[in-house]
XYZ file of C-alpha atoms in Angstrom:
697
model
C 27.526 -18.150 -70.525
C 30.085 -17.057 -73.205
C 27.279 -16.272 -75.649
C 25.952 -13.685 -73.196
C 29.172 -11.715 -73.086
C 29.212 -8.321 -74.731
C 31.108 -8.272 -78.046
C 33.268 -5.379 -79.084
C 31.777 -3.605 -82.154
C 33.825 -3.737 -85.397
C 34.399 -0.610 -87.544
C 32.145 1.517 -85.365
C 32.144 5.165 -86.116
C 32.865 7.628 -83.348
C 29.164 8.563 -83.330
C 28.034 5.007 -82.835
C 30.603 4.603 -80.063
C 29.257 7.692 -78.334
C 25.689 6.458 -78.733
C 26.601 3.025 -77.378
C 28.116 4.635 -74.329
C 24.933 6.625 -73.726
C 22.694 3.582 -74.118
C 24.957 1.357 -72.024
C 23.441 2.535 -68.675
C 20.275 0.572 -67.831
C 19.762 -1.036 -71.292
C 20.914 -4.167 -73.122
C 22.871 -3.698 -76.347
C 22.087 -5.446 -79.599
C 24.824 -7.536 -81.220
C 27.043 -5.354 -83.374
C 26.896 -7.716 -86.415
C 23.126 -7.328 -86.625
C 22.420 -11.044 -86.571
C 19.215 -12.215 -84.964
C 19.064 -15.260 -82.650
C 17.328 -18.471 -83.610
C 13.954 -17.166 -82.414
C 14.169 -14.118 -84.582
C 14.636 -11.769 -81.630
C 17.542 -9.563 -80.903
C 20.073 -11.226 -78.622
C 20.294 -9.206 -75.376
C 22.998 -9.241 -72.722
C 22.820 -8.213 -69.061
C 23.774 -4.603 -68.546
C 26.931 -3.732 -66.732
C 26.659 -0.453 -64.962
C 29.711 1.540 -65.796
C 30.770 4.308 -63.533
C 30.750 7.535 -65.523
C 33.198 10.276 -64.985
C 31.966 12.679 -62.302
C 29.099 10.357 -61.276
C 28.307 10.458 -57.509
C 28.949 7.237 -55.568
C 25.836 5.339 -54.426
C 24.325 6.481 -51.109
C 25.390 4.593 -47.996
C 22.609 3.062 -45.860
C 21.479 5.289 -42.990
C 22.684 4.494 -39.458
C 19.520 3.972 -37.421
C 18.927 4.195 -33.690
C 18.413 0.433 -33.647
C 21.916 -0.065 -35.110
C 23.353 2.117 -32.375
C 21.527 0.135 -29.703
C 22.729 -3.187 -31.130
C 26.318 -2.013 -31.291
C 26.084 -0.586 -27.778
C 24.692 -3.849 -26.381
C 27.327 -5.801 -28.290
C 30.131 -3.676 -26.835
C 28.753 -4.149 -23.323
C 28.539 -7.924 -23.804
C 32.079 -8.160 -25.200
C 33.441 -6.002 -22.376
C 31.553 -8.046 -19.798
C 32.828 -11.380 -21.119
C 36.368 -9.991 -21.310
C 36.248 -8.783 -17.711
C 34.709 -12.090 -16.629
C 37.508 -13.988 -18.379
C 40.178 -11.846 -16.722
C 38.476 -12.228 -13.340
C 38.410 -16.021 -13.627
C 41.973 -16.089 -14.913
C 43.477 -14.085 -12.056
C 44.736 -15.834 -8.918
C 42.106 -16.204 -6.191
C 44.237 -14.209 -3.747
C 44.735 -11.243 -6.095
C 41.650 -9.182 -5.045
C 42.529 -9.660 -1.381
C 46.159 -8.702 -2.094
C 45.136 -5.461 -3.832
C 42.570 -4.601 -1.153
C 45.081 -5.152 1.639
C 47.621 -3.041 -0.224
C 45.115 -0.161 -0.269
C 43.338 -0.479 3.077
C 45.686 -2.624 5.158
C 45.161 -6.193 6.426
C 41.560 -7.376 6.307
C 39.908 -8.581 9.523
C 39.189 -12.269 9.963
C 35.701 -13.352 8.863
C 33.336 -13.597 11.864
C 33.316 -17.397 11.773
C 37.109 -17.585 11.942
C 37.278 -14.974 14.696
C 34.657 -16.676 16.860
C 36.152 -20.128 16.327
C 39.394 -18.783 17.771
C 37.363 -17.648 20.786
C 36.144 -21.199 21.235
C 32.537 -20.839 20.043
C 30.889 -23.988 18.718
C 27.598 -24.868 17.066
C 24.826 -25.182 19.619
C 21.275 -24.274 18.594
C 19.955 -25.469 15.204
C 19.356 -22.629 12.786
C 16.352 -22.022 10.521
C 16.558 -19.476 7.673
C 13.388 -17.854 6.329
C 14.063 -15.980 3.057
C 12.162 -12.881 1.991
C 10.335 -11.834 -1.142
C 12.066 -12.442 -4.513
C 15.268 -13.887 -2.968
C 14.165 -17.538 -3.123
C 14.549 -19.548 -6.310
C 11.528 -20.847 -8.260
C 11.604 -23.686 -10.807
C 9.204 -24.986 -13.447
C 7.440 -28.319 -12.964
C 4.718 -27.947 -15.598
C 4.290 -25.354 -18.294
C 2.799 -24.322 -21.590
C 4.137 -25.156 -25.026
C 6.384 -22.082 -25.106
C 8.286 -23.411 -22.055
C 9.342 -26.668 -23.695
C 12.655 -27.927 -22.305
C 12.517 -25.965 -19.048
C 11.405 -28.750 -16.714
C 12.944 -28.109 -13.273
C 14.914 -25.169 -14.647
C 14.910 -21.976 -12.607
C 12.525 -19.309 -13.812
C 13.442 -17.063 -10.888
C 16.985 -16.802 -9.578
C 20.141 -18.058 -11.221
C 20.992 -16.502 -14.574
C 17.436 -15.352 -15.480
C 18.229 -16.496 -19.013
C 14.594 -17.104 -19.942
C 13.751 -13.445 -19.335
C 15.837 -12.549 -22.391
C 15.091 -15.597 -24.528
C 11.280 -15.653 -24.210
C 10.097 -12.733 -22.085
C 6.353 -13.037 -22.670
C 6.424 -16.761 -21.958
C 8.384 -16.044 -18.768
C 5.843 -13.430 -17.633
C 3.001 -15.875 -18.310
C 4.595 -18.594 -16.177
C 5.617 -16.275 -13.327
C 2.088 -14.851 -13.042
C -0.573 -16.372 -10.809
C -4.287 -16.645 -11.480
C -5.877 -13.228 -11.035
C -9.012 -14.661 -9.454
C -7.651 -17.323 -7.082
C -4.074 -16.202 -6.451
C -2.959 -19.792 -7.143
C -1.561 -21.612 -10.203
C -3.023 -20.823 -13.626
C -4.335 -23.854 -15.497
C -1.501 -25.945 -16.915
C 1.317 -24.171 -15.040
C 3.171 -25.329 -11.929
C 6.074 -23.235 -10.608
C 7.485 -24.414 -7.280
C 10.135 -23.219 -4.804
C 13.636 -24.662 -4.976
C 14.440 -26.689 -1.852
C 17.542 -26.873 0.326
C 20.166 -24.284 1.256
C 20.734 -23.572 -2.453
C 17.214 -22.126 -2.661
C 18.414 -18.725 -1.471
C 22.172 -18.818 -0.890
C 22.713 -16.809 -4.091
C 20.102 -14.759 -5.920
C 22.182 -14.743 -9.104
C 25.748 -15.876 -9.849
C 28.048 -13.786 -7.653
C 25.177 -12.036 -5.834
C 24.966 -13.608 -2.378
C 21.968 -13.526 -0.049
C 22.463 -16.210 2.639
C 25.748 -17.686 1.365
C 28.104 -15.573 3.494
C 26.157 -16.226 6.706
C 25.976 -19.969 5.961
C 29.739 -20.110 5.292
C 30.551 -18.351 8.573
C 28.218 -20.598 10.567
C 29.991 -23.581 9.017
C 33.284 -22.239 10.438
C 32.133 -22.988 13.988
C 30.739 -26.424 13.172
C 27.321 -25.971 11.552
C 26.376 -28.279 8.701
C 23.383 -29.426 6.717
C 21.865 -31.387 9.608
C 21.883 -28.309 11.879
C 20.708 -25.743 9.284
C 17.428 -25.616 7.407
C 16.242 -23.234 4.677
C 12.478 -22.760 5.020
C 11.954 -22.100 1.311
C 8.456 -21.180 0.152
C 6.759 -19.699 -2.900
C 7.048 -16.017 -2.007
C 4.444 -15.037 -4.615
C 1.577 -16.667 -2.704
C -0.303 -15.295 0.267
C 1.032 -16.817 3.474
C -1.961 -19.067 4.115
C -1.990 -20.236 0.493
C 1.542 -21.622 0.858
C -0.072 -24.141 3.206
C -3.142 -24.680 1.020
C -1.132 -25.459 -2.111
C 2.247 -26.769 -0.892
C 1.743 -27.544 2.838
C 4.801 -25.365 3.458
C 3.813 -24.321 6.986
C 3.364 -27.982 7.950
C 6.780 -28.787 6.496
C 8.409 -25.985 8.496
C 6.725 -27.260 11.671
C 7.915 -30.823 11.036
C 11.472 -29.774 10.223
C 11.771 -27.601 13.339
C 10.515 -30.486 15.472
C 13.046 -32.776 13.770
C 15.920 -30.329 14.351
C 15.052 -30.066 18.049
C 14.691 -33.827 18.438
C 17.989 -34.662 16.670
C 20.058 -32.007 18.436
C 19.600 -32.991 22.032
C 16.413 -31.027 22.605
C 18.084 -27.678 21.907
C 15.606 -25.107 20.660
C 16.055 -23.517 17.234
C 17.196 -20.002 16.409
C 15.026 -18.688 13.565
C 16.520 -16.055 11.228
C 13.924 -14.480 8.913
C 14.876 -11.766 6.425
C 12.696 -9.060 4.866
C 9.181 -10.377 4.089
C 10.210 -13.639 5.733
C 9.799 -11.739 9.019
C 6.065 -11.353 8.341
C 5.830 -14.910 7.047
C 7.270 -16.324 10.267
C 5.050 -14.068 12.368
C 2.134 -15.697 10.535
C 3.684 -19.131 11.166
C 3.900 -18.601 14.949
C 0.146 -17.961 15.086
C -0.665 -20.727 12.617
C 1.347 -23.417 14.431
C -0.485 -22.870 17.733
C -3.983 -22.394 16.246
C -6.286 -25.424 16.162
C -6.768 -27.357 12.926
C -7.971 -27.103 10.212
C -7.113 -23.395 9.974
C -3.948 -23.811 12.051
C -1.256 -26.385 12.697
C -2.681 -27.690 15.976
C 0.605 -27.445 17.877
C -1.002 -26.068 21.010
C -0.427 -22.818 22.945
C 3.082 -23.769 24.154
C 4.601 -24.998 20.865
C 6.747 -21.867 20.303
C 7.907 -21.905 23.929
C 9.092 -25.520 23.538
C 10.800 -25.197 20.156
C 12.115 -21.639 19.629
C 14.983 -20.014 21.547
C 15.084 -16.747 19.599
C 13.731 -15.075 16.480
C 16.457 -12.918 14.906
C 14.671 -10.689 12.385
C 16.845 -9.023 9.732
C 15.484 -6.002 7.851
C 11.936 -6.768 8.960
C 9.099 -4.651 7.457
C 6.881 -5.238 10.521
C 4.628 -2.283 9.689
C 4.945 -2.425 5.896
C 6.880 -0.228 3.499
C 5.720 2.785 1.442
C 7.753 1.315 -1.423
C 5.076 -1.373 -1.783
C 2.481 1.317 -2.490
C 4.528 2.786 -5.335
C 5.027 -0.685 -6.798
C 1.334 -1.577 -6.729
C 0.120 1.874 -7.778
C 2.436 2.597 -10.707
C 4.857 -0.369 -10.985
C 7.791 1.824 -10.059
C 9.957 2.975 -7.180
C 12.757 5.491 -6.908
C 15.174 3.614 -9.190
C 12.634 3.149 -11.986
C 11.466 6.757 -11.666
C 15.056 7.960 -12.101
C 15.509 5.651 -15.115
C 12.386 7.150 -16.676
C 13.808 10.634 -16.130
C 17.142 9.729 -17.749
C 15.490 8.039 -20.736
C 12.040 9.625 -21.148
C 9.524 7.311 -22.756
C 11.876 4.314 -23.011
C 10.114 2.136 -20.434
C 6.695 3.286 -21.647
C 7.281 2.486 -25.328
C 6.055 -0.698 -26.952
C 9.559 -2.014 -27.678
C 9.381 -5.223 -29.717
C 5.697 -5.333 -28.676
C 6.769 -5.736 -25.037
C 5.391 -2.945 -22.879
C 7.749 -3.333 -19.958
C 6.086 -1.635 -17.006
C 2.604 -2.760 -17.990
C 3.703 -6.397 -18.046
C 5.533 -5.959 -14.747
C 2.360 -4.500 -13.207
C 0.153 -7.245 -14.650
C 2.482 -9.910 -13.271
C 3.217 -8.402 -9.834
C -0.450 -7.664 -9.155
C -1.132 -11.390 -9.238
C 1.400 -11.927 -6.423
C -0.654 -11.727 -3.237
C 2.472 -11.537 -1.079
C 3.145 -7.974 -2.248
C 0.018 -6.878 -0.379
C 1.496 -8.122 2.891
C 3.810 -5.106 2.831
C 1.220 -2.362 2.440
C 1.758 0.057 5.380
C -0.037 -1.120 8.526
C -1.470 0.888 11.374
C -2.982 3.696 9.310
C -2.533 7.301 10.403
C -1.852 6.173 13.979
C 1.558 4.848 12.879
C 2.425 6.704 9.674
C 0.964 10.141 10.402
C -1.763 12.256 8.853
C -2.020 15.350 6.681
C -0.233 17.584 9.206
C 1.999 15.297 11.269
C 4.286 12.274 11.165
C 6.424 10.491 13.759
C 9.593 11.535 11.891
C 8.648 15.217 11.957
C 11.804 17.347 11.996
C 13.909 14.691 10.245
C 17.007 16.137 8.602
C 18.799 14.507 5.682
C 21.760 16.901 5.769
C 23.193 15.906 9.158
C 25.882 13.224 9.206
C 25.509 10.348 11.602
C 28.528 9.791 13.790
C 29.821 6.341 14.623
C 28.802 5.423 18.148
C 29.789 2.706 20.571
C 28.537 -0.653 19.253
C 27.312 -1.804 22.665
C 25.441 1.269 23.785
C 22.295 3.084 22.775
C 23.188 6.239 20.864
C 22.519 9.460 22.695
C 19.607 10.847 20.698
C 18.765 13.902 22.748
C 21.887 15.840 21.736
C 20.960 15.859 18.065
C 17.542 17.456 18.439
C 18.753 21.056 18.102
C 20.203 20.482 14.621
C 17.125 18.591 13.489
C 14.578 21.139 14.632
C 16.156 23.803 12.421
C 15.456 21.742 9.330
C 12.416 22.388 7.197
C 10.012 19.554 7.921
C 8.398 17.381 5.263
C 4.814 16.146 5.490
C 5.719 12.462 5.539
C 2.159 11.528 6.485
C 1.092 12.422 2.927
C 2.425 9.234 1.388
C 1.111 10.136 -2.086
C 0.634 13.728 -3.240
C -0.294 14.879 -6.731
C 2.100 17.779 -7.178
C 4.880 19.211 -5.032
C 2.687 22.197 -4.154
C 0.103 19.826 -2.651
C 2.793 17.991 -0.681
C 3.944 21.260 0.894
C 0.622 23.109 1.289
C -1.277 23.521 4.517
C -4.039 20.940 4.796
C -6.623 23.727 5.071
C -5.599 25.016 1.633
C -6.032 21.682 -0.169
C -9.355 21.264 -1.962
C -10.085 17.576 -2.307
C -12.837 15.762 -4.203
C -13.576 12.326 -2.781
C -12.806 9.603 -5.324
C -14.650 6.760 -3.582
C -18.020 7.370 -5.186
C -16.700 8.464 -8.578
C -18.016 6.857 -11.757
C -15.090 5.298 -13.563
C -16.459 5.642 -17.085
C -15.178 3.800 -20.143
C -11.802 3.452 -21.807
C -10.730 2.408 -25.274
C -7.568 0.864 -23.840
C -9.035 -2.632 -23.688
C -9.192 -2.832 -27.481
C -6.022 -0.906 -28.350
C -3.440 -2.293 -25.940
C -3.156 -5.879 -27.191
C -2.750 -8.431 -24.423
C -1.338 -6.012 -21.853
C -3.938 -5.917 -19.120
C -3.949 -3.741 -16.043
C -6.997 -2.784 -14.068
C -6.417 0.832 -15.058
C -7.916 -0.106 -18.421
C -11.189 -0.787 -16.621
C -11.193 2.570 -14.852
C -11.758 4.947 -17.710
C -10.496 8.516 -17.850
C -13.119 9.714 -15.377
C -11.821 7.328 -12.728
C -8.219 8.361 -13.367
C -9.156 12.006 -13.037
C -10.999 11.324 -9.778
C -7.879 9.758 -8.254
C -5.786 12.810 -9.106
C -8.407 15.271 -7.812
C -8.292 13.778 -4.313
C -4.819 15.404 -4.245
C -3.137 13.606 -1.318
C -3.365 10.224 0.394
C -2.402 9.201 3.923
C -2.065 5.641 5.230
C -5.782 5.551 6.102
C -6.894 6.333 2.543
C -4.245 4.295 0.700
C -6.113 1.020 1.132
C -9.260 2.652 -0.292
C -7.186 4.003 -3.183
C -5.894 0.535 -4.060
C -9.428 -0.861 -3.818
C -10.491 1.785 -6.340
C -7.678 1.309 -8.883
C -7.212 -2.470 -8.479
C -10.405 -4.022 -7.087
C -9.635 -7.607 -8.166
C -6.187 -7.533 -6.618
C -7.410 -6.012 -3.344
C -10.353 -8.429 -3.130
C -7.780 -11.214 -2.857
C -5.461 -9.158 -0.670
C -7.974 -8.195 1.994
C -9.055 -11.837 2.271
C -5.512 -12.695 3.427
C -4.117 -9.541 5.067
C -5.260 -6.734 7.344
C -3.817 -3.257 7.860
C -5.451 -1.774 10.944
C -4.856 -1.532 14.693
C -6.793 -3.927 16.930
C -9.190 -2.561 19.479
C -9.955 -5.565 21.662
C -7.679 -8.503 20.865
C -10.088 -10.848 22.600
C -12.561 -10.270 19.783
C -13.071 -13.677 18.074
C -12.509 -12.147 14.648
C -8.759 -11.904 15.361
C -8.547 -15.693 15.293
C -8.785 -15.511 11.498
C -5.519 -16.002 9.589
C -5.811 -12.642 7.788
C -4.684 -10.907 11.021
C -1.779 -13.213 11.902
C 0.974 -11.313 10.049
C -0.071 -7.899 11.381
C 1.765 -7.300 14.689
C -0.815 -4.623 15.589
C -3.712 -7.085 15.371
C -2.293 -10.179 17.009
C -0.472 -11.297 20.146
C 2.975 -12.848 20.374
C 3.090 -16.463 21.604
C 3.062 -17.258 25.304
C 6.836 -17.876 25.457
C 8.453 -15.755 28.202
C 11.884 -17.387 27.710
C 11.995 -16.581 24.003
C 13.843 -13.515 22.668
C 12.986 -11.385 19.647
C 15.616 -9.285 17.883
C 15.245 -6.659 15.199
C 18.487 -6.282 13.230
C 18.543 -3.715 10.424
C 20.693 -1.164 8.630
C 20.537 2.611 8.996
C 22.213 5.587 7.373
C 20.718 5.193 3.889
C 17.971 7.335 2.296
C 14.810 5.215 2.292
C 11.559 5.889 0.446
C 8.836 7.329 2.665
C 6.470 9.429 0.495
C 5.998 10.332 -3.183
C 5.076 13.224 -5.447
C 3.023 11.985 -8.403
C 1.698 13.412 -11.644
C -0.658 12.240 -14.356
C 1.002 10.559 -17.314
C 0.321 12.358 -20.623
C -0.113 9.001 -22.381
C -2.881 7.521 -20.279
C -4.612 5.266 -22.795
C -2.152 2.393 -23.122
C 0.368 3.267 -20.444
C 0.082 3.416 -16.682
C -1.704 6.718 -16.036
C 0.267 7.796 -12.950
C 3.999 8.175 -12.424
C 6.410 9.713 -9.943
C 7.248 13.332 -10.772
C 11.041 13.204 -10.969
C 11.253 16.973 -11.439
C 10.235 17.538 -7.798
C 13.294 18.295 -5.657
C 13.911 20.007 -2.320
C 17.079 19.297 -0.339
C 15.667 20.845 2.824
C 12.890 18.250 3.067
C 14.850 15.255 1.710
C 12.843 15.365 -1.549
C 14.757 14.114 -4.547
C 13.427 12.928 -7.902
C 9.880 12.990 -6.535
C 10.664 10.802 -3.502
C 10.769 11.905 0.146
C 13.379 9.948 2.089
C 13.971 9.115 5.742
C 16.518 7.002 7.574
C 16.531 3.283 6.855
C 18.179 0.545 4.795
C 17.036 1.787 1.341
C 13.929 -0.422 1.483
C 12.494 -0.484 5.020
C 12.236 2.793 6.980
C 13.527 2.747 10.550
C 9.975 3.278 11.834
C 8.752 0.004 10.328
C 11.806 -2.065 11.246
C 12.207 -0.809 14.806
C 8.888 0.325 16.313
C 7.585 -3.027 17.561
C 10.811 -3.931 19.398
C 11.277 -0.335 20.604
C 7.751 0.180 21.940
C 4.980 -2.103 20.670
C 6.484 -5.285 22.179
C 8.814 -3.702 24.747
C 7.930 -5.117 28.147
C 4.503 -6.583 28.838
C 1.985 -5.035 26.454
C -1.295 -6.181 24.982
C 0.646 -7.320 21.920
C 3.235 -9.137 24.087
C 1.362 -10.398 27.157
C 4.080 -12.840 28.269
C 6.803 -10.182 28.213
C 9.120 -11.721 25.607
C 12.379 -9.750 25.719
C 13.022 -7.606 22.640
C 16.253 -6.049 21.391
C 17.177 -3.618 18.631
C 20.540 -3.906 16.887
C 21.199 -1.261 14.229
C 24.157 -1.306 11.825
C 25.355 1.993 10.447
C 25.990 1.801 6.718
C 29.539 2.263 5.480
C 30.209 1.793 1.737
C 33.033 -0.478 0.533
C 36.472 1.120 0.493
C 37.123 0.075 -3.123
C 35.572 -1.884 -5.960
C 37.451 -5.073 -5.091
C 35.580 -5.238 -1.789
C 32.404 -5.964 -3.736
C 29.356 -5.101 -1.676
C 31.423 -4.505 1.440
C 31.549 -5.962 4.927
C 30.009 -2.947 6.678
C 26.954 -2.394 4.491
C 23.576 -1.499 5.986
C 21.622 -1.949 2.745
C 18.586 -4.218 2.833
C 20.171 -7.268 1.150
C 23.870 -6.390 1.369
C 23.593 -6.358 5.171
C 23.562 -10.162 4.937
C 27.333 -9.848 4.397
C 27.856 -7.343 7.236
C 30.545 -8.793 9.534
C 29.118 -7.173 12.683
C 25.628 -8.563 12.005
C 26.988 -12.023 11.190
C 28.977 -12.018 14.431
C 25.842 -11.139 16.430
C 23.849 -13.904 14.724
C 26.547 -16.515 15.342
C 26.820 -15.550 19.006
C 23.038 -15.923 19.430
C 23.103 -19.305 17.668
C 25.967 -20.379 19.951
C 23.866 -19.597 23.011
C 24.376 -15.899 23.863
C 21.464 -13.838 25.169
C 20.553 -10.297 24.212
C 22.082 -8.957 27.407
C 25.339 -10.785 26.661
C 25.432 -9.109 23.251
C 25.217 -5.738 24.977
C 21.498 -5.046 24.738
C 20.257 -2.457 22.273
C 22.602 -0.881 19.717
C 20.964 2.191 18.214
C 22.184 4.925 15.860
C 18.844 6.295 14.657
C 16.109 8.174 16.506
C 13.784 5.188 16.648
C 12.998 5.645 20.346
C 12.128 9.332 19.859
C 9.950 8.587 16.848
C 8.248 5.719 18.676
C 7.301 8.061 21.510
C 5.569 10.321 18.970
C 3.110 7.507 18.195
C 0.057 7.449 20.426
C -0.768 3.744 20.512
C -2.632 2.000 23.306
C -0.372 -0.679 24.791
C -2.416 -1.787 27.799
C -5.139 -4.374 27.465
C -8.460 -2.716 26.749
C -11.098 -3.354 29.413
C -14.364 -4.264 27.664
C -17.135 -1.783 28.411
C -20.517 -3.431 28.984
C -23.625 -1.322 28.466
C -25.872 -0.964 31.497
C -29.526 -1.814 31.354
């Protein structure tokens, strides 16, 4: 390498020095002694770039948006791990010490309190988890899922979502034609109490209730988690996994091994509908049913304690199926316009979410039921006059709240048209029905779209609609519960073809009609009868005091070719009608409106009705939401939110008392803070058995 070094010229004149300096930048110098190398060519040396006087420094690389994002994510991760380290390093009693220093001594957990009162385990307990809260694990997968055998794809840390998102979406999706496993993929529910005790590390679902039941003597042999694949339609859980048969066998085993004591069943969220289906299935004759006979429920079930039950569906399900969003996602879109719609790393977020969730038949079980009879029409709704400005006062926990005294304040409020569950434009949502010009979409020609060839592998049925079909949907202007099912048939025909084979959304005329023996009606409380079990009790426990989605203002998306063509109009606001960020809200638990959670126990099943011919006693227990006093309380012990209520001390105490043998009357009967009884009276639903009319000759 020494021969390549630059030699200092000898006896150079000042001119040659100046010339050498000029030629030094970007060129190789010739040896000063003029000698050629052995090949007869001038010997060249690598140039050394010398910094000239006054020369500008080289430009620094530009700081891109991607760099900012990476640094931002890195800072969040470092902060998170630091906080996690500090949390694990602190003494276990420190959070309780700080909380007690701020708020005073904490009350005993319900299990400890009731153990001091002498309560002991009595009736076996069966938990029925809801949608998305149960863990799912991989048993067979594609090549991209190598090494994930029996690892959780849903629940736990969700690590595979970040490591291989497209592979995860592929394995979490079901077959779009059958609603069952795609070829070469088997994802199955986790079994045991661990299936749904925690949704993710630190985020409890059933864990707090299980721990408090254990305080009074419950253990694994007296508790059973009825885990199932919540993606499947209810009947398909039996077809593929024989889950309904397993639940039947386990309940029979619990009764037999616990001295003949009947079980207390505790379903949560969609698990409420799943167990309603089970009670019809178990008594129906084989092969469609379980063949248990008409008195199986009477012999094996003491009480069904429903928590946050969407008996009549939830409007939130419509927003999810229609545009893959709800209030939270709509707000996120408003804060970061275009972020969720962009093709980031070739992963179109909402489109993939829609493609995946539309293969889950269970989501269609929560489409609003009862049509306009329950949810209202263009000009009326049961919640008419609802006010979001009035504060709810804490009332006696053992008495029904006095609802009549609040009517004066409510009537002064500007009323929203809650019956218009979807409206295209705020002006349409507020206009008189006579002023709305609507063009029926049902017979519209969908046309063609170029999206199928330009959107890679992201498939939604909107790509098959064409721009003419999208325009037809918007020109119908507003949709009530009666027309929503037709709307979903129009925008997602494959999905709804599967859905309507397993679920129904109407109100039964004559329940003696043989068609109601089909399993598609079993999870609809308005199209089926409760079991003949007069000694059984049914409870509806749910939170109130939180704004809950009831209706939506939509607009057309400006980027309709590759993105979802409709989205919630987050610019629509009106405090007087509880409209915020394009969402009309009513009272509820943030997911299930009071009307859906409470109507059946308040009116539909109250006393002997055609839906409850044996007169099973029904009770409503509402829990007014109170946020945690400080951050160290976590999700709080007085929460009324849809999942957080599972840690509500008052609810847990009620559940334990029922499991230990208390009746609804011993609990104090109904406990109501909302106006569920008033709203139920606004619904004109036939409750007496219809007398068949025979035509005369």
